[in-house]
Coordinates of C-alpha atoms in Angstrom, one line a residue:
Chain D
M298 CA 94.6 55.3 37.8
L299 CA 96.0 57.1 40.8
R300 CA 95.6 53.9 42.8
A301 CA 97.4 51.9 40.2
A302 CA 100.2 54.4 40.3
G303 CA 100.3 54.2 44.0
W304 CA 100.5 50.4 43.9
R305 CA 103.3 50.5 41.4
L306 CA 105.2 52.9 43.6
L307 CA 104.7 50.7 46.6
R308 CA 105.7 47.6 44.7
L309 CA 108.8 49.3 43.4
G310 CA 109.7 50.3 46.9
S311 CA 109.3 46.8 48.2
E312 CA 111.1 45.3 45.3
H313 CA 114.0 47.6 45.9
R314 CA 114.2 46.4 49.5
A315 CA 113.5 42.7 48.9
P316 CA 116.5 41.7 46.8
T317 CA 119.1 43.0 49.2
A318 CA 117.4 41.2 52.1
A319 CA 117.2 38.0 50.0
V320 CA 120.8 38.2 49.0
A321 CA 121.9 38.7 52.6
A322 CA 119.9 35.6 53.7
R323 CA 121.0 33.4 50.8
G324 CA 124.6 34.2 49.9
Y325 CA 127.5 36.0 51.3
H326 CA 127.0 38.4 54.2
E327 CA 126.8 42.1 53.2
R328 CA 130.1 42.8 55.0
V329 CA 131.9 40.2 52.9
V330 CA 130.4 41.6 49.8
D331 CA 131.4 45.1 50.9
H332 CA 135.0 44.0 51.5
Y333 CA 135.0 42.2 48.1
D334 CA 133.6 45.2 46.2
N335 CA 135.5 47.9 48.1
P336 CA 138.8 46.4 49.0
R337 CA 140.8 48.2 51.6
N338 CA 144.5 48.0 52.2
V339 CA 145.3 46.0 49.1
G340 CA 148.9 46.3 48.1
S341 CA 152.4 45.4 49.2
F342 CA 155.3 46.9 50.9
D343 CA 159.0 46.4 50.3
K344 CA 159.9 43.0 51.7
N345 CA 163.4 44.0 52.5
D346 CA 162.4 47.0 54.6
P347 CA 163.4 46.3 58.2
T348 CA 160.2 47.8 59.6
V349 CA 158.1 45.5 57.5
G350 CA 156.9 42.0 58.6
T351 CA 155.5 39.7 56.0
G352 CA 153.2 36.8 56.7
L353 CA 152.7 34.3 53.9
V354 CA 150.3 31.5 54.5
G355 CA 148.3 29.0 52.5
A356 CA 145.4 26.6 52.8
P357 CA 146.2 23.4 50.8
A358 CA 142.7 22.1 51.1
C359 CA 141.3 24.9 48.8
G360 CA 144.5 26.2 47.3
D361 CA 144.3 29.7 48.8
V362 CA 147.3 31.9 49.3
M363 CA 147.3 34.9 51.7
K364 CA 150.0 37.5 52.2
L365 CA 149.7 40.0 55.0
Q366 CA 152.3 42.7 55.6
I367 CA 152.6 45.0 58.6
K368 CA 154.7 48.2 59.0
V369 CA 155.9 48.6 62.5
D370 CA 157.2 51.7 64.3
D371 CA 160.4 50.5 65.9
A372 CA 160.3 52.9 68.8
T373 CA 156.8 52.3 70.1
G374 CA 156.2 48.8 68.7
K375 CA 152.9 49.9 67.2
I376 CA 151.7 48.8 63.8
V377 CA 151.3 51.9 61.7
D378 CA 150.2 50.4 58.4
A379 CA 149.1 47.1 57.0
C380 CA 148.3 45.7 53.6
F381 CA 147.3 42.3 52.2
K382 CA 147.1 40.3 49.0
T383 CA 145.0 37.2 48.9
F384 CA 144.2 34.7 46.1
G385 CA 141.2 32.7 47.1
C386 CA 137.5 32.8 47.8
G387 CA 135.5 35.9 48.8
S388 CA 135.5 34.9 52.5
A389 CA 139.3 34.6 52.5
I390 CA 139.7 38.0 50.9
A391 CA 137.2 39.6 53.3
S392 CA 138.9 37.9 56.3
S393 CA 142.3 39.3 55.4
S394 CA 140.9 42.7 54.7
V395 CA 139.2 42.8 58.1
A396 CA 142.5 41.6 59.7
T397 CA 144.5 44.5 58.1
E398 CA 141.8 46.9 59.4
W399 CA 141.9 45.6 62.9
V400 CA 145.7 45.4 63.1
K401 CA 146.3 49.1 62.3
G402 CA 147.2 51.2 65.3
K403 CA 147.6 48.3 67.7
H404 CA 150.5 46.9 69.6
M405 CA 152.2 43.8 68.4
E406 CA 151.3 41.8 71.5
E407 CA 147.7 43.0 71.3
V408 CA 147.5 41.9 67.7
L409 CA 148.5 38.3 68.6
S410 CA 145.3 38.0 70.7
I411 CA 143.0 38.5 67.7
K412 CA 141.1 35.3 67.3
N413 CA 139.7 33.7 64.1
T414 CA 136.3 33.4 65.9
E415 CA 136.1 37.1 66.2
I416 CA 136.7 37.6 62.5
A417 CA 134.2 34.9 61.6
K418 CA 131.6 36.4 63.8
H419 CA 132.2 39.9 62.4
L420 CA 131.7 38.5 58.9
S421 CA 129.0 36.0 59.8
L422 CA 131.0 33.2 58.1
P423 CA 129.3 29.9 57.6
P424 CA 130.9 26.8 59.2
V425 CA 132.4 25.7 55.9
K426 CA 134.3 29.0 55.6
L427 CA 135.7 29.1 59.1
H428 CA 139.1 28.0 57.9
C429 CA 139.4 31.3 56.0
S430 CA 139.3 33.2 59.2
M431 CA 141.8 30.7 60.7
L432 CA 144.1 31.6 57.7
A433 CA 143.8 35.3 58.5
E434 CA 144.7 34.7 62.1
D435 CA 147.7 32.6 61.1
A436 CA 148.7 35.3 58.6
I437 CA 148.8 38.0 61.4
K438 CA 150.9 35.7 63.6
A439 CA 153.3 34.9 60.8
A440 CA 153.7 38.6 60.0
V441 CA 154.5 39.4 63.6
K442 CA 156.9 36.5 63.8
D443 CA 158.7 37.6 60.6
Y444 CA 159.1 41.1 61.9
E445 CA 160.6 39.8 65.2
A446 CA 162.9 37.5 63.3
K447 CA 164.1 40.4 61.2
K448 CA 164.6 42.6 64.2
A449 CA 166.6 39.8 65.9
K450 CA 168.7 39.2 62.9
L451 CA 169.4 42.9 62.5
A452 CA 170.3 43.2 66.1
A453 CA 172.7 40.2 65.8
G454 CA 174.1 41.7 62.6
N455 CA 174.7 45.1 64.4
A456 CA 176.4 43.4 67.3
E457 CA 178.7 41.6 64.9
T458 CA 179.7 44.7 63.0
T459 CA 180.4 46.7 66.3
Q460 CA 182.6 43.8 67.4
T461 CA 184.5 43.7 64.2
E462 CA 184.9 47.5 64.4
K463 CA 186.2 47.3 67.9
V464 CA 188.7 44.6 66.9
A465 CA 189.7 46.6 63.8
G466 CA 190.0 49.7 66.0
A467 CA 192.0 47.9 68.7
Chain E
M1229 CA 75.2 -39.1 53.9
T1230 CA 74.2 -35.6 53.1
Y1231 CA 76.6 -33.1 51.5
V1232 CA 76.9 -30.9 54.5
G1233 CA 77.6 -33.9 56.7
G1234 CA 80.4 -34.9 54.3
V1235 CA 82.0 -31.5 54.5
R1236 CA 82.0 -31.5 58.3
L1237 CA 83.5 -35.0 58.3
Y1238 CA 86.2 -33.9 56.0
L1239 CA 87.1 -30.8 57.9
G1240 CA 87.2 -32.7 61.1
L1241 CA 89.5 -35.3 59.6
W1242 CA 91.7 -32.7 58.1
V1243 CA 92.1 -30.8 61.3
M1244 CA 92.9 -33.9 63.2
S1245 CA 95.4 -35.1 60.7
S1246 CA 97.3 -31.8 60.6
N1247 CA 97.4 -31.6 64.3
S1248 CA 98.7 -35.1 64.6
C1249 CA 101.3 -34.4 62.0
A1250 CA 102.4 -31.3 63.7
M1251 CA 102.6 -33.0 67.0
V1252 CA 104.6 -35.8 65.6
V1253 CA 107.0 -33.4 64.0
S1254 CA 107.5 -31.2 67.0
K1255 CA 108.0 -34.2 69.2
G1256 CA 110.8 -35.2 67.0
L1257 CA 112.4 -31.9 67.5
V1258 CA 112.3 -31.4 71.2
N1259 CA 114.8 -34.1 71.8
P1260 CA 117.5 -33.4 69.3
P1261 CA 120.6 -35.5 69.4
S1262 CA 123.2 -33.7 71.3
T1263 CA 126.1 -32.4 69.2
G1264 CA 129.4 -31.1 70.3
R1265 CA 130.0 -27.3 70.3
E1266 CA 131.7 -26.8 67.0
P1267 CA 132.6 -23.5 65.5
Y1268 CA 130.8 -22.0 62.6
F1269 CA 132.4 -23.6 59.6
V1270 CA 130.8 -23.9 56.3
S1271 CA 131.0 -27.4 55.0
P1272 CA 132.6 -27.9 51.6
P1273 CA 130.5 -27.0 48.7
G1274 CA 129.6 -30.6 47.9
A1275 CA 127.3 -30.7 50.9
A1276 CA 125.2 -27.9 49.6
A1277 CA 124.2 -30.1 46.7
R1278 CA 122.2 -32.4 49.0
P1279 CA 118.8 -33.0 47.6
L1280 CA 116.0 -31.1 49.3
L1281 CA 113.4 -33.7 49.0
A1282 CA 115.0 -36.3 51.3
V1283 CA 112.0 -38.1 52.8
D1284 CA 111.9 -38.4 56.5
G1285 CA 110.2 -41.1 58.5
Y1286 CA 107.5 -38.7 59.7
A1287 CA 106.9 -37.3 56.3
S1288 CA 106.3 -40.7 54.7
C1289 CA 103.8 -41.7 57.5
S1290 CA 101.8 -38.5 57.1
F1291 CA 101.8 -38.8 53.4
I1292 CA 100.4 -42.3 53.5
F1293 CA 97.7 -41.3 55.9
L1294 CA 96.6 -38.4 53.8
L1295 CA 96.5 -40.5 50.7
F1296 CA 94.2 -42.9 52.5
L1297 CA 92.1 -39.9 53.6
H1298 CA 91.9 -38.7 50.0
R1299 CA 90.7 -42.1 48.8
L1300 CA 88.1 -42.2 51.6
L1301 CA 86.7 -38.9 50.6
F1302 CA 86.5 -39.9 47.0
F1303 CA 84.5 -42.9 48.0
L1304 CA 82.2 -40.6 50.0
R1305 CA 81.7 -38.5 46.9
C1306 CA 83.1 -35.2 48.0
P1307 CA 84.5 -33.9 44.7
F1308 CA 85.0 -30.2 45.8
F1309 CA 87.9 -31.0 48.0
F1310 CA 89.5 -33.3 45.6
S1311 CA 92.3 -31.0 44.4
F1312 CA 92.5 -29.4 47.7
V1313 CA 93.2 -32.6 49.5
F1314 CA 95.6 -33.7 47.0
E1315 CA 97.4 -30.4 46.9
S1316 CA 98.0 -29.9 50.5
P1317 CA 99.7 -33.3 51.2
C1318 CA 102.2 -32.3 48.6
K1319 CA 102.8 -29.0 50.3
M1320 CA 103.0 -30.7 53.6
L1321 CA 105.4 -33.3 52.3
N1322 CA 107.6 -30.6 50.8
M1323 CA 107.5 -28.7 54.0
L1324 CA 108.3 -31.6 56.1
S1325 CA 111.1 -32.8 53.9
V1326 CA 112.6 -29.3 53.8
F1327 CA 112.3 -29.1 57.5
S1328 CA 114.0 -32.4 58.1
V1329 CA 116.9 -31.4 55.9
L1330 CA 117.0 -28.1 57.6
R1331 CA 117.1 -29.7 61.0
R1332 CA 119.9 -32.0 59.9
Q1333 CA 121.9 -29.1 58.5
F1334 CA 121.3 -27.0 61.5
L1335 CA 122.5 -29.7 63.9
E1336 CA 125.6 -30.2 61.8
N1337 CA 126.4 -26.5 62.2
N1338 CA 126.0 -25.9 58.5
C1339 CA 125.0 -22.2 58.8
L1340 CA 125.2 -21.3 55.1
N1341 CA 122.9 -24.2 54.0
V1342 CA 120.4 -23.3 56.7
F1343 CA 120.1 -19.9 55.2
L1344 CA 119.8 -21.1 51.7
I1345 CA 117.1 -23.6 52.6
M1346 CA 115.1 -21.1 54.7
R1347 CA 115.4 -18.6 52.0
R1348 CA 114.1 -20.9 49.3
S1349 CA 111.2 -22.2 51.3
K1350 CA 108.0 -20.4 50.7
N1351 CA 105.7 -18.9 53.2
C1352 CA 103.4 -21.5 54.3
S1353 CA 100.9 -21.7 57.0
L1354 CA 102.7 -24.7 58.6
F1355 CA 106.0 -23.0 58.3
S1356 CA 105.4 -20.6 61.2
L1357 CA 104.6 -23.6 63.3
L1358 CA 107.8 -25.3 62.3
R1359 CA 109.7 -22.1 63.0
T1360 CA 108.4 -22.0 66.5
S1361 CA 109.6 -25.6 67.0
L1362 CA 113.0 -24.6 65.6
K1363 CA 113.0 -21.7 68.0
E1364 CA 112.7 -24.0 70.9
L1365 CA 115.5 -26.1 69.5
V1366 CA 117.7 -23.0 69.2
Y1367 CA 117.1 -21.9 72.7
E1368 CA 118.2 -25.3 73.9
N1369 CA 121.4 -24.8 72.2
T1370 CA 122.4 -21.3 73.1
A1371 CA 125.4 -21.1 70.8
K1372 CA 123.1 -20.9 67.8
R1373 CA 120.8 -18.2 69.1
G1374 CA 122.4 -15.5 67.1
L1375 CA 122.3 -17.7 64.0
W1376 CA 118.5 -18.2 64.5
L1377 CA 117.9 -14.4 64.7
S1378 CA 119.9 -13.8 61.6
A1379 CA 118.1 -16.6 59.8
S1380 CA 114.6 -15.4 60.9
S1381 CA 115.3 -11.9 59.7
L1382 CA 116.4 -13.2 56.4
V1383 CA 113.4 -15.4 55.8
D1384 CA 110.6 -13.0 56.5
E1385 CA 109.8 -11.2 53.3
D1386 CA 107.2 -8.8 54.1
L1387 CA 108.8 -5.8 55.8
H1388 CA 112.0 -4.0 55.2
L1389 CA 114.7 -4.7 57.6
H1390 CA 117.3 -2.0 58.0
P1391 CA 120.8 -3.4 57.1
R1392 CA 122.2 -2.1 60.3
I1393 CA 120.0 -4.4 62.4
L1394 CA 121.4 -7.3 60.4
S1395 CA 124.9 -6.2 61.0
N1396 CA 124.0 -6.0 64.7
F1397 CA 123.0 -9.6 64.5
C1398 CA 126.2 -10.5 62.9
I1399 CA 128.1 -8.9 65.8
N1400 CA 126.0 -10.7 68.3
T1401 CA 126.5 -14.0 66.7
R1402 CA 130.1 -13.6 67.5
S1403 CA 129.5 -12.8 71.1
F1404 CA 126.9 -15.5 71.5
S1405 CA 124.7 -13.5 73.8
I1406 CA 121.5 -12.0 72.7
P1407 CA 118.9 -10.5 75.1
V1408 CA 115.4 -11.6 74.6
K1409 CA 114.4 -8.0 73.7
R1410 CA 116.3 -8.2 70.5
F1411 CA 114.6 -11.4 69.6
D1412 CA 111.2 -9.7 69.9
R1413 CA 112.4 -7.0 67.7
A1414 CA 113.5 -9.6 65.1
S1415 CA 110.1 -11.3 65.2
N1416 CA 108.3 -8.0 64.8
C1417 CA 110.2 -6.5 62.0
R1418 CA 109.7 -8.7 59.0
G1419 CA 112.0 -9.2 56.2
L1420 CA 114.6 -7.5 54.1
G1421 CA 112.6 -7.3 50.9
H1422 CA 115.1 -7.9 48.2
H1423 CA 117.9 -6.0 49.8
E1424 CA 119.2 -9.1 51.5
F1425 CA 121.7 -10.1 48.9
P1426 CA 124.4 -7.6 49.6
E1427 CA 123.9 -8.1 53.4
F1428 CA 123.6 -11.8 52.8
R1429 CA 127.0 -11.8 51.2
G1430 CA 128.4 -9.8 54.0
L1431 CA 126.9 -12.1 56.6
N1432 CA 128.3 -15.1 54.7
R1433 CA 131.7 -13.6 54.5
F1434 CA 131.5 -12.9 58.2
L1435 CA 130.4 -16.3 59.3
C1436 CA 132.7 -18.3 57.1
S1437 CA 136.2 -18.7 58.2
S1438 CA 137.1 -20.9 55.3
E1439 CA 137.7 -19.8 51.8
A1440 CA 135.2 -22.2 50.4
G1441 CA 132.3 -20.1 51.7
S1442 CA 133.5 -16.8 50.3
G1443 CA 133.4 -18.4 46.8
E1444 CA 129.7 -17.7 46.8
L1445 CA 128.9 -15.5 43.8
P1446 CA 126.5 -12.6 44.1
R1447 CA 123.1 -13.4 42.8
C1448 CA 120.6 -11.2 41.0
W1449 CA 117.6 -10.2 43.1
N1450 CA 115.3 -10.6 40.2
C1451 CA 116.1 -13.8 38.5
G1452 CA 118.4 -15.4 41.0
G1453 CA 121.1 -16.0 38.5
A1454 CA 124.7 -15.8 39.6
A1455 CA 127.1 -13.2 38.2
V1456 CA 128.6 -14.9 35.2
S1457 CA 130.8 -12.4 33.4
P1458 CA 134.0 -11.1 35.0
G1459 CA 133.9 -7.6 36.4
P1460 CA 131.8 -5.8 38.9
F1461 CA 128.3 -7.0 39.3
L1462 CA 126.3 -3.8 38.7
A1463 CA 123.7 -5.2 36.4
C1464 CA 122.6 -8.9 35.9
G1465 CA 123.9 -10.4 32.7
L1466 CA 120.9 -12.7 32.4
C1467 CA 117.8 -10.6 33.0
G1468 CA 119.4 -7.1 32.7
S1469 CA 118.1 -5.9 36.1
V1470 CA 120.2 -3.2 37.8
Q1471 CA 121.7 -4.4 41.1
P1472 CA 121.8 -2.4 44.4
V1473 CA 125.0 -0.5 45.0
D1474 CA 127.8 -2.4 46.6
Q1475 CA 130.1 0.0 48.4
S1476 CA 132.9 -2.5 48.5
I1477 CA 133.4 -2.2 44.7
D1478 CA 135.8 0.7 44.3
F1479 CA 136.0 3.1 41.3
F1480 CA 139.0 1.3 39.8
Q1481 CA 137.1 -2.0 39.8
I1482 CA 134.2 -0.4 38.0
F1483 CA 136.5 0.6 35.1
G1484 CA 138.5 -2.6 35.3
L1485 CA 141.7 -0.8 36.2
E1486 CA 144.5 -1.6 38.6
R1487 CA 144.8 0.5 41.7
K1488 CA 147.6 2.7 40.3
Y1489 CA 148.0 6.4 39.7
E1490 CA 148.8 6.0 36.0
I1491 CA 146.1 4.9 33.7
K1492 CA 147.3 4.4 30.2
D1493 CA 144.9 3.1 27.6
G1494 CA 142.2 3.1 30.1
N1495 CA 139.6 4.1 27.6
L1496 CA 137.6 5.6 30.5
E1497 CA 135.1 7.3 28.2
G1498 CA 134.3 4.1 26.3
K1499 CA 133.8 2.1 29.4
Y1500 CA 131.8 4.8 31.0
K1501 CA 129.4 4.9 28.1
D1502 CA 129.1 1.1 28.1
W1503 CA 128.1 1.2 31.8
Q1504 CA 125.5 3.9 31.2
K1505 CA 124.0 1.9 28.4
K1506 CA 123.1 -0.7 31.1
L1507 CA 122.5 1.5 34.1
H1508 CA 121.0 4.8 33.0
P1509 CA 117.7 5.6 34.8
D1510 CA 116.0 6.3 31.5
L1511 CA 116.2 2.6 30.7
V1512 CA 114.2 1.6 33.7
H1513 CA 111.4 4.2 33.7
S1514 CA 108.8 1.5 33.2
K1515 CA 110.1 -0.9 35.8
S1516 CA 109.5 -1.1 39.6
E1517 CA 110.3 1.8 42.0
K1518 CA 113.0 -0.3 43.5
E1519 CA 114.8 -0.9 40.3
K1520 CA 114.5 2.8 39.4
M1521 CA 116.2 3.6 42.7
F1522 CA 118.9 1.1 42.1
A1523 CA 119.5 2.5 38.6
A1524 CA 119.7 6.1 39.9
E1525 CA 122.2 5.1 42.6
Q1526 CA 124.3 2.9 40.4
S1527 CA 124.6 5.4 37.5
A1528 CA 125.4 8.2 40.0
R1529 CA 128.2 6.1 41.3
V1530 CA 129.5 5.3 37.9
I1531 CA 129.5 9.1 37.1
D1532 CA 131.4 9.8 40.3
A1533 CA 133.9 7.1 39.4
Y1534 CA 134.4 8.5 35.9
Q1535 CA 134.9 12.1 37.1
T1536 CA 137.3 11.0 39.9
L1537 CA 139.4 8.9 37.7
S1538 CA 139.6 11.2 34.8
K1539 CA 141.2 14.1 36.7
P1540 CA 144.7 13.3 38.0
L1541 CA 144.4 15.4 41.2
L1542 CA 141.1 13.7 42.2
R1543 CA 142.5 10.3 41.3
A1544 CA 145.5 10.9 43.5
I1545 CA 143.3 11.9 46.4
Y1546 CA 141.0 8.9 45.9
L1547 CA 144.0 6.5 45.8
L1548 CA 145.2 7.8 49.1
K1549 CA 141.7 7.6 50.5
L1550 CA 141.6 3.9 49.5
E1551 CA 144.8 3.4 51.5
G1552 CA 143.1 5.0 54.5
V1553 CA 145.1 8.3 54.3
H1554 CA 143.1 11.4 54.5
A1555 CA 144.7 14.1 52.4
D1556 CA 142.0 16.9 52.6
E1557 CA 142.9 18.4 56.0
E1558 CA 142.1 22.0 56.6
K1559 CA 145.4 23.1 58.0
T1560 CA 147.5 26.2 57.1
I1561 CA 150.9 25.8 55.7
T1562 CA 153.7 28.3 55.8
D1563 CA 156.1 26.8 53.4
P1564 CA 157.7 30.0 52.1
D1565 CA 159.1 28.5 48.8
L1566 CA 155.9 27.0 47.6
L1567 CA 153.8 29.9 48.7
A1568 CA 156.1 32.5 47.2
E1569 CA 156.2 30.6 44.0
M1570 CA 152.4 30.4 43.9
M1571 CA 152.1 34.1 44.7
D1572 CA 154.3 35.0 41.8
I1573 CA 152.4 32.8 39.4
R1574 CA 149.0 34.2 40.5
E1575 CA 150.3 37.8 40.3
A1576 CA 151.6 37.1 36.9
V1577 CA 148.3 35.7 35.8
E1578 CA 146.5 38.8 37.2
E1579 CA 148.8 41.1 35.3
A1580 CA 148.9 39.3 32.0
N1581 CA 146.2 40.6 29.8
D1582 CA 146.9 39.1 26.4
S1583 CA 146.3 35.5 25.5
H1584 CA 149.9 34.9 24.4
S1585 CA 151.5 35.6 27.8
L1586 CA 148.7 33.6 29.5
N1587 CA 149.4 30.6 27.3
Q1588 CA 153.1 30.9 28.1
I1589 CA 152.3 30.9 31.8
Q1590 CA 149.9 28.0 31.3
T1591 CA 152.6 25.9 29.7
Q1592 CA 154.9 26.6 32.5
V1593 CA 152.4 25.8 35.2
E1594 CA 151.4 22.6 33.4
E1595 CA 155.0 21.5 33.4
K1596 CA 155.3 22.1 37.1
F1597 CA 152.0 20.1 37.6
E1598 CA 153.5 17.2 35.6
K1599 CA 156.5 17.3 37.9
C1600 CA 154.4 17.2 41.0
S1601 CA 152.4 14.4 39.4
R1602 CA 155.5 12.3 38.9
S1603 CA 156.7 12.9 42.4
F1604 CA 153.3 11.8 43.8
E1605 CA 153.5 8.6 41.7
Q1606 CA 157.0 7.9 43.1
A1607 CA 155.9 8.6 46.6
F1608 CA 152.8 6.4 46.3
K1609 CA 154.7 3.5 44.9
M1610 CA 157.1 3.6 47.9
H1611 CA 154.1 4.0 50.2
D1612 CA 155.6 7.2 51.4
F1613 CA 152.4 8.9 52.3
D1614 CA 153.8 12.1 53.8
N1615 CA 155.6 13.0 50.6
A1616 CA 152.5 11.9 48.7
I1617 CA 150.4 14.3 50.6
A1618 CA 152.9 17.1 50.1
A1619 CA 152.9 16.4 46.4
I1620 CA 149.1 16.5 46.4
E1621 CA 149.2 19.9 48.0
R1622 CA 151.5 21.2 45.3
M1623 CA 149.3 19.7 42.7
R1624 CA 146.3 21.4 44.1
Y1625 CA 147.9 24.8 44.0
H1626 CA 149.0 24.4 40.5
D1627 CA 145.6 23.1 39.6
R1628 CA 144.0 26.3 41.0
A1629 CA 146.4 28.4 39.0
L1630 CA 145.5 26.5 35.9
E1631 CA 141.8 27.1 36.6
E1632 CA 142.4 30.8 37.0
I1633 CA 144.3 30.9 33.7
T1634 CA 141.5 29.1 31.9
K1635 CA 139.0 31.5 33.4
K1636 CA 140.9 34.4 32.0
L1637 CA 141.5 33.0 28.6

């Protein structure tokens, strides 16, 4: 009886361990599942905020949409906060989540060097899902580009207003 | 004369006679009349109707000789070999006559008829001897080397020849230069089984440069009957056997529709069920393995066709694919209007929790999908493939949104 109880305990232990291992080998990688179950940095910032850059990209082949927003500190050029919103498969969601995590606290130039292969390796994406990591990389670049465009427009706008003021003053 | 002695005498006479016939026949072949180098044209269909049993000079001599032999043996009271002796001259006569016609057709550059004749002739012990003689003839006339290889591969019926090898032969026929190595491979691998009909048709179309040759109807592998009814030849109308899959028949042809985006009154479901009544694998469970395989492939293809044509987005992608335009590229787009619109829709779907608002959103999205659909149709008619691809992208996004709504409902 004791032996039976012992076997049962052992079997329970092995059963407990086996499914997770099986899931990891068969389906999504545990990191992807983790990002899906515990989403980090989901949300959105105000689009019209001058310190916010919005990157909006889509993959027409699978109908995915990804929005990645970064909040940049004007003085230092560092990214202080990031958030994302993705409609698509688990791999796409996980890729954008990882992108927001990596982007926080980095400089804008540094962030442009994040490659999709790194994201894919981190999440152990299968070849068929590599385009999701590509999408994340494109989203980062689009966000940075949007922020720069905003800054340039603001600077041009400021220059115009100072000119008109001077003209008015004179 | 004892019985045993009679047997020996008969056998000796038989061997001698067959040797002499063979010699006579091959001698006739070694010096063919020289013909000019003509291109591979198929003669008008009338020539195909030439009777096979045209008696040649050699054939008639050997026949008379054998008849005399038969009489002699009867006189010598050897009844056992009665039918045997009588049967084989007929066989030989048939063989020789077939071969004489074959030789004539070959020398007249009548490729198609050569194939037909060689296909119809049965495997016979003399045939291999005749083939060897024909081989000599072909090597004399290098232009036909490729033709011979294709013909020999078609005729041998024992092994399964991979269709790719046959297409290699087709290509080499055009270039008129075949290394000896390839010929050895051809003589080693024997036969196409019954898969030769699609390849045969392909070969025919390749070699014929005139329209008359391509009028050849596909034939059933089982009963040899030609396709009688209009429409794609997926199952034989005469014996009911399922035919091997022909990839050149596209999905629209299977359902008898024009290659257009709009299918009104297509009655897809009715036609689909009709096809399955003829092609479903359950109908052939008692037939040969080969036919079971054909049935499985054909019915799978019909199912694919039905699913592709019944959904507008898949139909659109398939239409573009038939035109050679690949719409499924994995690139990222940054069109702000479309993406912002889709974001809004998807967010609205996420937030809506009651079926009423979901239905509202659904109607809106369906309207937008219809609009994209129309724009695709326009673009496709004008052969404006860039706009068509853009329209497909929009359709796909809306389709995704509709799927999400359906999931939530």
